[in-house]
C-alpha positions in Angstrom: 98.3 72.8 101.3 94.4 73.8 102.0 93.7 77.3 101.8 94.1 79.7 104.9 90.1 80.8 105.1 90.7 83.5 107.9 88.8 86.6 107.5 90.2 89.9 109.1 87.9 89.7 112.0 88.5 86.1 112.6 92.0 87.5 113.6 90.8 90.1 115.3 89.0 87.7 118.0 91.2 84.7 117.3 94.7 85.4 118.3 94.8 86.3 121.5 94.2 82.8 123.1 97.6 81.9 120.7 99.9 84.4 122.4 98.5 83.6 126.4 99.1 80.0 125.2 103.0 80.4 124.3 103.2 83.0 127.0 102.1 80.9 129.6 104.4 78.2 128.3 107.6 80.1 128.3 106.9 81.1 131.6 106.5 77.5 132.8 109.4 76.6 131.0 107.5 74.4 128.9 108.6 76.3 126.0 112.8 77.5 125.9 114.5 79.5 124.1 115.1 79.0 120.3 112.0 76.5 120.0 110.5 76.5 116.7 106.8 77.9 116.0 105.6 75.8 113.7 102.6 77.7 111.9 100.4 74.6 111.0 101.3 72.8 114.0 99.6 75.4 116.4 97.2 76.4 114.0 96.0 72.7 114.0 96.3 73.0 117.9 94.3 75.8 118.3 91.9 74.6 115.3 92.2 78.2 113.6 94.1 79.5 110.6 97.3 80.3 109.4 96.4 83.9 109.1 95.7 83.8 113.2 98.6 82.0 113.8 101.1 84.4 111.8 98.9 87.7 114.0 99.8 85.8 117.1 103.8 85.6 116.5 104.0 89.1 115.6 102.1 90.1 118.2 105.2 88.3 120.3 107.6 89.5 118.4 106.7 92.9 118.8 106.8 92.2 122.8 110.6 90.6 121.9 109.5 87.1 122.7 109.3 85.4 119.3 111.9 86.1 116.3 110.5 85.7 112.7 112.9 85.1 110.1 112.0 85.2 106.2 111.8 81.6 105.0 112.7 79.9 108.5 109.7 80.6 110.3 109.3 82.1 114.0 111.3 80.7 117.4 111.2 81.7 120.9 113.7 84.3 121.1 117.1 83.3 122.6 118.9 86.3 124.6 122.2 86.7 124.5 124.0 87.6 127.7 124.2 91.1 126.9 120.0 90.9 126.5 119.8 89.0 129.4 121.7 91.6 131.9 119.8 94.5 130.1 116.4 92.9 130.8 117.2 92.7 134.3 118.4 96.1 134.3 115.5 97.6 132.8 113.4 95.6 135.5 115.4 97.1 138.2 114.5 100.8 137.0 111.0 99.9 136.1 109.4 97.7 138.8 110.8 99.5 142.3 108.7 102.7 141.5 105.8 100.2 140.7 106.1 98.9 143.7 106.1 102.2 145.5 102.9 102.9 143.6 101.2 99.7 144.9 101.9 100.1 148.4 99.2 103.1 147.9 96.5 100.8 146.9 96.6 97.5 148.7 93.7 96.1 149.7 92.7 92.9 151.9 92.3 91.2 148.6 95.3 92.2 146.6 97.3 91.1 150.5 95.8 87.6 150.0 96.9 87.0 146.3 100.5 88.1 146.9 101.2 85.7 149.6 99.0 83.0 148.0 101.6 83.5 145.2 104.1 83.3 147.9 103.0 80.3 149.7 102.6 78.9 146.1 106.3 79.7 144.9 107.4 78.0 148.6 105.4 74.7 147.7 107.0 74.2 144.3 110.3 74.7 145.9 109.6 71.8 148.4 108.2 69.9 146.0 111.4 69.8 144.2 109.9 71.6 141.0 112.3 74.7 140.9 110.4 75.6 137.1 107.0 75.8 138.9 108.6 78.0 141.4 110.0 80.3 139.0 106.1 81.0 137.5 104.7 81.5 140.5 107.8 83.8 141.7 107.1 85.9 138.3 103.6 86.2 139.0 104.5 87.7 141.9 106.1 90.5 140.6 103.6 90.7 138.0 100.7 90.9 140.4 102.7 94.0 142.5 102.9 95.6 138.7 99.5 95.6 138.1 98.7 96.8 141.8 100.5 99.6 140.8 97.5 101.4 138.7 100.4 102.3 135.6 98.7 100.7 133.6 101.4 101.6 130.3 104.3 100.6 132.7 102.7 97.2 134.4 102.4 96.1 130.8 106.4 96.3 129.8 106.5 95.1 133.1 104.6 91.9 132.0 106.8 91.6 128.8 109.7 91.7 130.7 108.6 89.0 132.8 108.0 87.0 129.9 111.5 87.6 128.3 113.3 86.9 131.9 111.8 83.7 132.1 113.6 82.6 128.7 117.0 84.0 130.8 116.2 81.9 133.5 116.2 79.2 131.1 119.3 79.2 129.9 121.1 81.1 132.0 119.4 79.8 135.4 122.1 79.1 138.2 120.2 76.3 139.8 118.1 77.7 142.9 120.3 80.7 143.2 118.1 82.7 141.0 114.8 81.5 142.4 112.9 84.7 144.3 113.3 83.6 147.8 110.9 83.8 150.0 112.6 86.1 152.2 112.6 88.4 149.9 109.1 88.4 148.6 107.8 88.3 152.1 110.1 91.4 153.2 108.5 93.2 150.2 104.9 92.5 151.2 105.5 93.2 154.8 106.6 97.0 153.1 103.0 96.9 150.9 101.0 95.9 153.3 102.2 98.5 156.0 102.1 101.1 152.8 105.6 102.0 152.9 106.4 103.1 149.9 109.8 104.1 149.8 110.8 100.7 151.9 108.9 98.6 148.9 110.8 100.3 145.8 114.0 100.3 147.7 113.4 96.2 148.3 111.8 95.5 145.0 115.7 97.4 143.2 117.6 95.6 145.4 116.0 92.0 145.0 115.9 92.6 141.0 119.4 93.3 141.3 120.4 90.1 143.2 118.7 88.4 140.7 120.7 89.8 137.8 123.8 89.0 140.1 123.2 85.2 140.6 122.3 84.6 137.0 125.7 82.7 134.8 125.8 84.7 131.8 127.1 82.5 129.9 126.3 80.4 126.3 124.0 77.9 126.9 121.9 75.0 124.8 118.3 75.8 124.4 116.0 73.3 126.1 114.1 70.8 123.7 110.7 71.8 123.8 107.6 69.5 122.4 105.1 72.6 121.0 101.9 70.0 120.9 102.6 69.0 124.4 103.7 72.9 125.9 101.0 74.6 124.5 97.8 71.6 125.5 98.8 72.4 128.8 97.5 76.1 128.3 93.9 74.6 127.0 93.0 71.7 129.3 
């Protein structure tokens, strides 16, 4: 094996680009639960070094994503049920006051991104591509989190995106769990008029529904191809 050449600040500037690569495929489901990290594989990927690669997947597994295991390498995290419902449940306190926060600050701009996520979420799901959906239905929530101006809470907020879309994975109740539309554009109407208390009191109750439809139960991680999940991030 060729020597790992990385210098400290060739991590420094390096790794980032690793972990918005796997991010972006778990959230496209391009990358499930329990899918193995191979070090040289995305280190040839990425054309960087092992050293970048390993600050990457801890980086994740500090944000719960990825699970590194002495002398079996890292994987995407696989919750349990019992993650799975707490995930949603931490959602559920975090993101409604977020919301309420947001509805202070919307602007014609932030308006137009939120239903162009909308209108994008409603596309995938008439193009029969229920995974797309489900991206474009997280960035929706992401996009009200980071509306919200908290900017320590909008970031567990994006974590926890991250980790629900490996529940949706395997625990994913067809369409059931999709955000539907009505919901997201019932919560806009509430930002967009700057009602607050309306907007956190839909944002609980639509989380909630969503923990409700999901089928906790055991469930086969997707097969995943790592060359082909994570060239979709650099094209």
């Amino acid at each position: 094996m060729p020597p790992d050449p990385a210098s400290p600040g060739d991590v420094t500037a390096s790794w980032e680009p690793i972990c918005d690569g796997i991010m972006h495929a778990i959230a496209r489901h391009r990358l499930g639960p329990g899918a193995k990290l191979v070090e040289e594989e995305i280190a040839e990927i990425y054309g960087v070094s092992r050293t970048v690669v390993r600050a990457a997947l801890q980086a994740l597994a500090r944000d719960g994503v990825v699970i590194l295991q002495r002398n079996k390498g890292a994987r995407i995290a696989h919750p349990t049920p019992r993650e799975a419902r707490e995930i949603f449940e931490a959602r559920a306190v975090i993101e409604p006051p977020l919301a309420a926060l947001a509805a202070e600050r919307m602007g014609p701009d932030d308006v137009a991104r939120l239903r162009a996520a909308i209108d994008a979420e409603h596309d995938a799901l008439h193009a029969d591509n229920p995974r797309e959906a489900v991206y474009h239905s997280a960035d929706f929530h992401r996009r009200i989190a980071a509306l919200s101006g908290h900017g320590v809470l909008a970031a567990i907020v994006d974590g926890l995106l991250s980790r629900s879309s490996l529940v949706i994975a395997l625990y994913w109740r067809q369409t059931a769990t999709l955000c539907d539309n009505a919901a997201h554009l019932a919560l806009l109407d509430a930002l967009v008029r700057g009602a607050g208390d309306d907007a956190s009191g839909l944002m609980k109750r639509h989380v909630e529904t969503l923990l409700a439809d999901l089928d906790l139960t055991s469930s086969p991680p997707p097969a995943s191809d790592l060359a082909s999940a994570l060239s979709l991030r650099r094209r």
